Amino acid sequence: MVRHNLRAYLRHQAKTVRPSFWMPEQMLYEIFSWLPPESLFRFKCVCKSWYSFITSLIKNPFFVAKHLSNAQNKVFSPESLLIVGHHVVLPGQRINHNIFLLNVSDDDGEKDEIHPVIEELDLRSPWGRGNMRDDKFRRMMGSDLCKTEFYHCDGIICLMARDKIMLWNPALVDSKILPPANNVFNWKMVEATGFGYDPIASDYKIVRICIHDLIEMYSLNTNTWNETKKGPDKVNMLEYKMELCHKGVCYWFFNGCRKNMVRSVNLHSGQSQIIPLPARKSCSRTLQVWNDSIAFVSFHRRKGTTGSIEMWVTKNYSGAISDSSLWIKYLSIVNPEGIRRPLRILNGDELLLKGEDENFFFYNLHTRRLRKLIINEVGSIIFWGSSYVASLVSVNRQGQA
């Protein structure tokens, strides 16, 4: 009788009692701030209390900022690079471009060849109508994916196609089409574009430099466009695509100049200036962030030589550069065989270089070792973006600081 009652009691307990997932909220807060968004969304299914707690965290701007800071440290995840290209196709097959993540793990420089992991990003329609390929993207944005300008900042990807602009966070499956600008200029009169974060206003902004040197900015916080003061002349000599945004300042290279120069626009004040760069005229060049300072990397070629690569760093502790910045030559690679263009700095000390015949290499800035990057899954790469982080920053966050 006692044994029968015990079995009945245990059956009753099995039906009514569930495992306890209680932990101090402060401990959960810290643990969850280190998890990728995909894991957070999966853990919402653990129990009702976790569902409510994680849902509230995702909407908490302080947690979103802490989560982003942890993600940018990349302690537990490989470096991810945003690229645009297409899958390797057989002759006669249609080429469809897409957005990929190139994940590069830190192998301590032991291998002669680097084999990254390629991940395809699914671009979903802002109206929830499934994934977009080239044909759907063309109908919505009025341009092919391969002809679209791409920017990335804190997990948000900005796509600019003619007169339409879309912001997209792949980790949140979150996107929006921006309202049209206020001025009378159409997209054909835009001379340069950019996208970045304004740390003073805690706001993400898009900047467009139009003819007559009018600067207009879009604010994600207010979902509005505003015109700012005019900048210096020579707007028609700017490269259309922004080269870098660092600590709230955007930079563009000049074309057709005898000297290396950039133009800067402050995302908070709207102030603009023209800044000279070191070294002679370059065949190819890039501005990158290295050790929290701006580095200028350029490739030069003289007749009868294979050229050289130079890297200059600035000793400006504010993080921005100006016409009074002090530049120091950090690196010079003479006659780099088969190298044609510097692209990005990854993992803190790996300089990504493009060679001949779509070959790519990593050059370690400390060990001076050159290694080949093997990319088999993606065909022709038409765009190399910045380092990507999966974040909880929503593009539909009007009024959120």
Short mmCIF file of C-alpha atoms in Angstrom, two decimals:
data_model
loop_
_atom_site.label_atom_id
_atom_site.label_comp_id
_atom_site.label_asym_id
_atom_site.label_seq_id
_atom_site.Cartn_x
_atom_site.Cartn_y
_atom_site.Cartn_z
CA MET A 1 0.00 0.00 0.00
CA VAL A 2 2.82 2.37 0.88
CA ARG A 3 4.67 1.41 -2.30
CA HIS A 4 1.52 2.03 -4.39
CA ASN A 5 1.00 5.47 -2.81
CA LEU A 6 4.68 6.33 -3.43
CA ARG A 7 4.37 5.46 -7.13
CA ALA A 8 1.22 7.52 -7.39
CA TYR A 9 2.96 10.46 -5.68
CA LEU A 10 5.95 10.26 -8.02
CA ARG A 11 3.68 10.15 -11.08
CA HIS A 12 1.87 13.21 -9.76
CA GLN A 13 5.15 15.05 -9.18
CA ALA A 14 6.40 14.19 -12.68
CA LYS A 15 3.29 15.78 -14.16
CA THR A 16 3.23 18.91 -12.05
CA VAL A 17 6.85 19.73 -11.18
CA ARG A 18 9.21 21.14 -13.81
CA PRO A 19 12.99 21.62 -13.57
CA SER A 20 13.90 24.94 -12.03
CA PHE A 21 15.84 27.37 -14.23
CA TRP A 22 16.04 30.03 -11.60
CA MET A 23 19.24 32.00 -11.49
CA PRO A 24 19.91 35.51 -10.20
CA GLU A 25 18.88 37.99 -12.86
CA GLN A 26 22.17 39.82 -12.62
CA MET A 27 24.02 36.60 -13.42
CA LEU A 28 21.73 35.88 -16.38
CA TYR A 29 22.17 39.45 -17.56
CA GLU A 30 25.94 39.00 -17.69
CA ILE A 31 25.81 35.56 -19.30
CA PHE A 32 23.27 36.58 -21.94
CA SER A 33 25.32 39.66 -22.87
CA TRP A 34 28.04 37.35 -24.27
CA LEU A 35 25.74 35.14 -26.34
CA PRO A 36 25.09 35.63 -30.07
CA PRO A 37 21.55 36.78 -30.95
CA GLU A 38 20.72 33.38 -32.42
CA SER A 39 21.36 31.69 -29.07
CA LEU A 40 19.35 34.31 -27.18
CA PHE A 41 16.32 33.73 -29.37
CA ARG A 42 16.65 29.97 -28.94
CA PHE A 43 16.86 30.29 -25.14
CA LYS A 44 13.55 32.15 -25.08
CA CYS A 45 11.97 28.70 -25.48
CA VAL A 46 13.46 27.34 -22.24
CA CYS A 47 10.68 28.58 -19.98
CA LYS A 48 8.20 31.43 -19.60
CA SER A 49 10.39 33.39 -17.21
CA TRP A 50 13.34 33.27 -19.62
CA TYR A 51 11.07 34.25 -22.49
CA SER A 52 9.89 37.35 -20.65
CA PHE A 53 13.36 38.20 -19.35
CA ILE A 54 15.12 37.87 -22.72
CA THR A 55 12.33 39.77 -24.48
CA SER A 56 12.78 42.65 -22.05
CA LEU A 57 16.58 42.56 -22.45
CA ILE A 58 16.40 42.85 -26.24
CA LYS A 59 14.35 46.03 -25.81
CA ASN A 60 16.69 47.43 -23.13
CA PRO A 61 19.12 49.96 -24.71
CA PHE A 62 21.69 49.44 -21.94
CA PHE A 63 21.76 45.68 -22.51
CA VAL A 64 21.90 46.17 -26.29
CA ALA A 65 24.93 48.45 -25.86
CA LYS A 66 26.68 45.99 -23.51
CA HIS A 67 25.94 43.07 -25.85
CA LEU A 68 27.36 45.06 -28.80
CA SER A 69 30.50 45.94 -26.86
CA ASN A 70 31.09 42.28 -25.99
CA ALA A 71 30.49 41.22 -29.60
CA GLN A 72 33.02 43.76 -30.87
CA ASN A 73 35.69 42.30 -28.58
CA LYS A 74 35.40 39.01 -30.52
CA VAL A 75 36.75 36.99 -27.61
CA PHE A 76 34.84 33.80 -28.45
CA SER A 77 34.07 34.24 -32.16
CA PRO A 78 36.12 34.43 -35.37
CA GLU A 79 36.51 37.62 -37.39
CA SER A 80 33.65 38.00 -39.87
CA LEU A 81 34.00 40.00 -43.07
CA LEU A 82 31.04 41.17 -45.14
CA ILE A 83 31.42 40.37 -48.85
CA VAL A 84 29.18 40.44 -51.93
CA GLY A 85 29.60 37.88 -54.68
CA HIS A 86 27.97 34.82 -56.18
CA HIS A 87 28.20 31.07 -55.79
CA VAL A 88 30.46 29.17 -58.14
CA VAL A 89 28.26 28.25 -61.13
CA LEU A 90 28.61 25.93 -64.10
CA PRO A 91 28.71 27.29 -67.68
CA GLY A 92 25.23 28.30 -68.77
CA GLN A 93 23.87 28.71 -65.26
CA ARG A 94 22.42 32.04 -64.13
CA ILE A 95 24.54 34.10 -61.77
CA ASN A 96 22.71 35.36 -58.68
CA HIS A 97 24.64 37.67 -56.40
CA ASN A 98 24.20 37.47 -52.67
CA ILE A 99 25.68 38.71 -49.41
CA PHE A 100 28.10 36.44 -47.56
CA LEU A 101 30.06 36.40 -44.33
CA LEU A 102 33.66 35.28 -44.56
CA ASN A 103 34.60 33.91 -41.11
CA VAL A 104 38.33 33.78 -40.42
CA SER A 105 39.51 31.96 -37.30
CA ASP A 106 42.72 32.91 -35.52
CA ASP A 107 45.14 30.00 -36.07
CA ASP A 108 48.15 31.72 -34.45
CA GLY A 109 49.74 32.03 -37.89
CA GLU A 110 50.75 28.37 -38.06
CA LYS A 111 49.19 27.44 -41.43
CA ASP A 112 50.51 28.47 -44.85
CA GLU A 113 46.97 28.63 -46.25
CA ILE A 114 43.83 30.00 -44.62
CA HIS A 115 40.46 28.36 -45.35
CA PRO A 116 37.64 30.60 -44.09
CA VAL A 117 34.09 29.45 -43.42
CA ILE A 118 31.59 31.04 -45.81
CA GLU A 119 28.06 31.80 -44.59
CA GLU A 120 25.29 33.13 -46.82
CA LEU A 121 23.06 35.84 -45.38
CA ASP A 122 19.35 35.69 -46.20
CA LEU A 123 18.06 39.15 -47.03
CA ARG A 124 14.39 39.24 -46.08
CA SER A 125 11.90 41.69 -47.48
CA PRO A 126 10.86 44.50 -45.09
CA TRP A 127 7.27 43.40 -45.70
CA GLY A 128 7.89 39.80 -44.62
CA ARG A 129 7.50 38.22 -48.04
CA GLY A 130 10.38 35.79 -47.90
CA ASN A 131 14.02 36.02 -48.94
CA MET A 132 15.11 38.32 -51.75
CA ARG A 133 17.34 37.25 -54.61
CA ASP A 134 18.47 39.43 -57.48
CA ASP A 135 15.09 39.60 -59.24
CA LYS A 136 13.07 40.46 -56.09
CA PHE A 137 15.72 42.92 -54.95
CA ARG A 138 15.68 44.63 -58.35
CA ARG A 139 11.91 45.06 -58.30
CA MET A 140 11.92 46.54 -54.80
CA MET A 141 15.06 48.70 -54.87
CA GLY A 142 15.23 49.59 -58.57
CA SER A 143 18.79 48.28 -58.93
CA ASP A 144 20.69 45.01 -59.08
CA LEU A 145 22.28 43.72 -55.89
CA CYS A 146 25.70 43.85 -57.56
CA LYS A 147 25.24 47.57 -58.31
CA THR A 148 24.21 48.52 -54.78
CA GLU A 149 26.40 50.40 -52.33
CA PHE A 150 26.94 48.54 -49.04
CA TYR A 151 27.92 49.86 -45.63
CA HIS A 152 28.03 48.21 -42.22
CA CYS A 153 28.01 49.57 -38.68
CA ASP A 154 27.33 47.70 -35.43
CA GLY A 155 25.38 44.87 -37.05
CA ILE A 156 23.32 47.15 -39.31
CA ILE A 157 23.86 46.82 -43.06
CA CYS A 158 22.96 49.85 -45.17
CA LEU A 159 22.03 49.20 -48.82
CA MET A 160 21.86 52.19 -51.17
CA ALA A 161 20.36 51.64 -54.61
CA ARG A 162 19.67 54.81 -56.59
CA ASP A 163 16.94 56.72 -54.75
CA LYS A 164 16.04 53.93 -52.32
CA ILE A 165 17.89 53.13 -49.11
CA MET A 166 17.32 50.15 -46.84
CA LEU A 167 18.67 49.41 -43.36
CA TRP A 168 18.89 45.74 -42.38
CA ASN A 169 19.96 43.82 -39.30
CA PRO A 170 20.35 40.15 -40.35
CA ALA A 171 20.61 38.90 -36.75
CA LEU A 172 17.19 40.35 -35.87
CA VAL A 173 15.67 39.72 -39.34
CA ASP A 174 14.85 43.40 -39.08
CA SER A 175 14.76 45.86 -42.01
CA LYS A 176 13.17 49.08 -43.18
CA ILE A 177 13.00 51.30 -46.27
CA LEU A 178 13.92 54.89 -45.46
CA PRO A 179 11.66 57.84 -46.25
CA PRO A 180 12.74 60.05 -49.17
CA ALA A 181 15.01 63.01 -48.50
CA ASN A 182 13.55 66.50 -48.17
CA ASN A 183 15.50 68.36 -50.84
CA VAL A 184 14.69 68.68 -54.53
CA PHE A 185 17.76 66.75 -55.69
CA ASN A 186 17.29 63.26 -57.05
CA TRP A 187 19.74 60.39 -56.68
CA LYS A 188 21.62 61.40 -59.85
CA MET A 189 22.79 64.57 -58.09
CA VAL A 190 24.29 62.75 -55.11
CA GLU A 191 28.09 62.87 -55.30
CA ALA A 192 29.04 60.81 -52.23
CA THR A 193 27.36 58.66 -49.57
CA GLY A 194 28.24 57.27 -46.14
CA PHE A 195 26.87 55.58 -43.03
CA GLY A 196 28.05 55.45 -39.43
CA TYR A 197 27.43 55.97 -35.74
CA ASP A 198 27.25 59.33 -33.97
CA PRO A 199 28.54 58.57 -30.43
CA ILE A 200 27.50 61.96 -29.07
CA ALA A 201 23.84 61.59 -30.06
CA SER A 202 23.83 57.75 -29.75
CA ASP A 203 22.36 57.68 -33.23
CA TYR A 204 23.03 55.96 -36.56
CA LYS A 205 23.19 58.35 -39.48
CA ILE A 206 23.38 58.31 -43.26
CA VAL A 207 25.16 61.17 -44.99
CA ARG A 208 24.78 62.23 -48.62
CA ILE A 209 26.86 64.96 -50.26
CA CYS A 210 24.99 66.48 -53.20
CA ILE A 211 25.90 68.93 -55.92
CA HIS A 212 26.43 72.52 -54.80
CA ASP A 213 28.07 70.85 -51.77
CA LEU A 214 24.86 70.45 -49.83
CA ILE A 215 25.22 67.86 -47.03
CA GLU A 216 22.09 66.02 -45.89
CA MET A 217 21.85 63.51 -43.06
CA TYR A 218 19.31 60.88 -42.05
CA SER A 219 18.81 60.10 -38.34
CA LEU A 220 17.64 56.63 -37.34
CA ASN A 221 16.43 57.94 -33.97
CA THR A 222 14.02 60.42 -35.56
CA ASN A 223 13.54 58.71 -38.95
CA THR A 224 14.00 62.07 -40.68
CA TRP A 225 16.39 63.82 -43.08
CA ASN A 226 18.03 67.17 -42.29
CA GLU A 227 20.20 69.47 -44.35
CA THR A 228 23.42 70.78 -42.87
CA LYS A 229 25.86 73.54 -43.74
CA LYS A 230 27.86 73.46 -46.91
CA GLY A 231 31.35 72.06 -46.82
CA PRO A 232 34.50 72.90 -48.80
CA ASP A 233 34.65 72.85 -52.59
CA LYS A 234 35.79 70.00 -54.88
CA VAL A 235 32.73 67.86 -54.17
CA ASN A 236 32.74 66.54 -57.74
CA MET A 237 36.19 65.00 -57.17
CA LEU A 238 35.09 62.75 -54.30
CA GLU A 239 34.82 59.00 -54.57
CA TYR A 240 31.14 58.08 -54.32
CA LYS A 241 31.58 55.43 -51.65
CA MET A 242 32.74 56.33 -48.14
CA GLU A 243 36.09 54.80 -47.25
CA LEU A 244 35.80 54.75 -43.45
CA CYS A 245 33.73 55.95 -40.51
CA HIS A 246 35.51 56.10 -37.17
CA LYS A 247 34.40 57.74 -33.93
CA GLY A 248 31.63 59.69 -35.58
CA VAL A 249 33.64 61.02 -38.55
CA CYS A 250 33.24 59.82 -42.16
CA TYR A 251 36.07 59.93 -44.72
CA TRP A 252 36.14 59.90 -48.53
CA PHE A 253 39.11 59.77 -50.89
CA PHE A 254 39.57 62.32 -53.64
CA ASN A 255 39.96 61.24 -57.27
CA GLY A 256 42.08 62.93 -59.90
CA CYS A 257 44.39 64.72 -57.46
CA ARG A 258 48.16 64.74 -57.59
CA LYS A 259 48.32 64.13 -53.85
CA ASN A 260 46.52 61.75 -51.53
CA MET A 261 43.70 63.63 -49.80
CA VAL A 262 40.48 62.79 -47.96
CA ARG A 263 37.41 64.75 -47.06
CA SER A 264 35.84 64.31 -43.64
CA VAL A 265 32.31 64.99 -42.37
CA ASN A 266 31.48 64.97 -38.66
CA LEU A 267 28.18 63.12 -38.19
CA HIS A 268 27.21 65.20 -35.14
CA SER A 269 28.17 68.73 -36.12
CA GLY A 270 28.10 68.36 -39.89
CA GLN A 271 31.46 70.12 -40.15
CA SER A 272 33.62 69.14 -43.10
CA GLN A 273 37.27 69.60 -44.02
CA ILE A 274 39.86 68.49 -46.57
CA ILE A 275 42.81 66.57 -45.10
CA PRO A 276 46.14 65.79 -46.81
CA LEU A 277 47.55 62.29 -46.46
CA PRO A 278 51.18 61.17 -46.45
CA ALA A 279 53.05 59.38 -49.25
CA ARG A 280 52.96 59.95 -52.97
CA LYS A 281 50.10 59.35 -55.37
CA SER A 282 48.79 55.79 -55.03
CA CYS A 283 47.54 53.20 -57.50
CA SER A 284 45.26 51.79 -54.80
CA ARG A 285 44.71 52.71 -51.17
CA THR A 286 42.56 52.24 -48.09
CA LEU A 287 41.91 53.81 -44.68
CA GLN A 288 41.63 51.33 -41.82
CA VAL A 289 41.38 51.33 -38.03
CA TRP A 290 44.43 49.76 -36.39
CA ASN A 291 45.07 49.83 -32.64
CA ASP A 292 42.24 52.40 -32.33
CA SER A 293 44.08 54.78 -34.69
CA ILE A 294 43.57 55.43 -38.39
CA ALA A 295 46.04 53.78 -40.74
CA PHE A 296 46.61 54.73 -44.38
CA VAL A 297 47.73 51.79 -46.55
CA SER A 298 48.67 52.40 -50.19
CA PHE A 299 50.12 50.53 -53.16
CA HIS A 300 52.54 52.31 -55.52
CA ARG A 301 54.03 51.13 -58.78
CA ARG A 302 56.84 52.56 -60.86
CA LYS A 303 57.76 51.57 -64.38
CA GLY A 304 59.94 48.49 -64.43
CA THR A 305 59.05 47.43 -60.86
CA THR A 306 56.33 45.37 -59.20
CA GLY A 307 55.61 48.25 -56.82
CA SER A 308 55.54 48.65 -53.06
CA ILE A 309 53.05 48.81 -50.20
CA GLU A 310 53.32 51.45 -47.50
CA MET A 311 51.41 51.75 -44.23
CA TRP A 312 51.24 55.01 -42.30
CA VAL A 313 49.66 55.49 -38.86
CA THR A 314 48.62 58.69 -37.14
CA LYS A 315 49.58 59.75 -33.64
CA ASN A 316 46.33 61.58 -33.00
CA TYR A 317 44.93 60.31 -29.71
CA SER A 318 41.41 61.60 -30.39
CA GLY A 319 41.00 58.85 -32.98
CA ALA A 320 40.12 61.28 -35.79
CA ILE A 321 42.52 62.79 -38.31
CA SER A 322 42.90 66.41 -39.37
CA ASP A 323 45.19 68.59 -41.45
CA SER A 324 47.51 68.83 -38.43
CA SER A 325 47.78 65.07 -37.80
CA LEU A 326 51.26 63.61 -37.42
CA TRP A 327 51.82 60.56 -39.65
CA ILE A 328 54.53 57.95 -39.10
CA LYS A 329 55.51 55.31 -41.64
CA TYR A 330 55.03 51.94 -39.96
CA LEU A 331 55.59 49.52 -42.81
CA SER A 332 57.06 49.30 -46.29
CA ILE A 333 56.87 46.14 -48.44
CA VAL A 334 59.12 46.47 -51.50
CA ASN A 335 58.34 44.52 -54.67
CA PRO A 336 55.45 42.38 -53.33
CA GLU A 337 55.18 39.75 -56.05
CA GLY A 338 51.64 39.47 -57.46
CA ILE A 339 50.07 41.96 -55.00
CA ARG A 340 47.93 44.73 -56.45
CA ARG A 341 45.68 46.21 -53.77
CA PRO A 342 45.40 46.53 -49.96
CA LEU A 343 41.86 45.80 -48.77
CA ARG A 344 41.31 45.47 -45.01
CA ILE A 345 43.01 44.88 -41.66
CA LEU A 346 41.54 41.87 -39.83
CA ASN A 347 42.15 40.15 -36.49
CA GLY A 348 44.11 43.18 -35.35
CA ASP A 349 47.28 42.42 -37.28
CA GLU A 350 46.39 40.70 -40.59
CA LEU A 351 46.49 42.92 -43.69
CA LEU A 352 44.21 41.53 -46.40
CA LEU A 353 45.68 41.98 -49.89
CA LYS A 354 44.29 41.34 -53.36
CA GLY A 355 46.62 39.80 -55.90
CA GLU A 356 46.38 38.89 -59.55
CA ASP A 357 43.72 36.50 -60.93
CA GLU A 358 41.37 36.94 -57.96
CA ASN A 359 43.94 35.65 -55.47
CA PHE A 360 43.88 36.97 -51.91
CA PHE A 361 46.52 36.99 -49.19
CA PHE A 362 47.01 37.82 -45.52
CA TYR A 363 50.15 39.71 -44.51
CA ASN A 364 50.88 39.69 -40.78
CA LEU A 365 51.96 43.15 -39.63
CA HIS A 366 54.08 41.73 -36.80
CA THR A 367 55.65 38.56 -38.19
CA ARG A 368 55.83 39.92 -41.81
CA ARG A 369 54.56 36.57 -43.04
CA LEU A 370 52.47 36.26 -46.23
CA ARG A 371 49.80 33.55 -46.43
CA LYS A 372 47.23 32.70 -49.09
CA LEU A 373 43.48 32.95 -48.46
CA ILE A 374 41.57 30.10 -50.15
CA ILE A 375 37.97 30.93 -51.11
CA ASN A 376 36.29 28.11 -53.04
CA GLU A 377 32.57 28.58 -52.29
CA VAL A 378 32.18 32.08 -53.75
CA GLY A 379 32.86 33.08 -57.35
CA SER A 380 33.81 36.62 -58.31
CA ILE A 381 33.80 38.92 -55.25
CA ILE A 382 32.60 42.39 -56.22
CA PHE A 383 32.65 44.02 -52.79
CA TRP A 384 34.76 43.65 -49.63
CA GLY A 385 33.07 45.20 -46.63
CA SER A 386 34.13 45.88 -43.08
CA SER A 387 34.19 43.47 -40.15
CA TYR A 388 30.69 42.31 -39.27
CA VAL A 389 29.23 41.78 -35.80
CA ALA A 390 25.84 40.21 -35.06
CA SER A 391 24.06 42.69 -32.82
CA LEU A 392 20.70 43.44 -31.20
CA VAL A 393 20.56 47.01 -32.59
CA SER A 394 17.16 47.43 -34.21
CA VAL A 395 16.61 49.52 -37.31
CA ASN A 396 13.04 50.13 -36.17
CA ARG A 397 14.06 51.89 -33.00
CA GLN A 398 12.68 55.39 -33.49
CA GLY A 399 13.26 57.45 -30.38
CA GLN A 400 15.59 54.88 -28.81
CA ALA A 401 18.93 56.26 -27.70
#
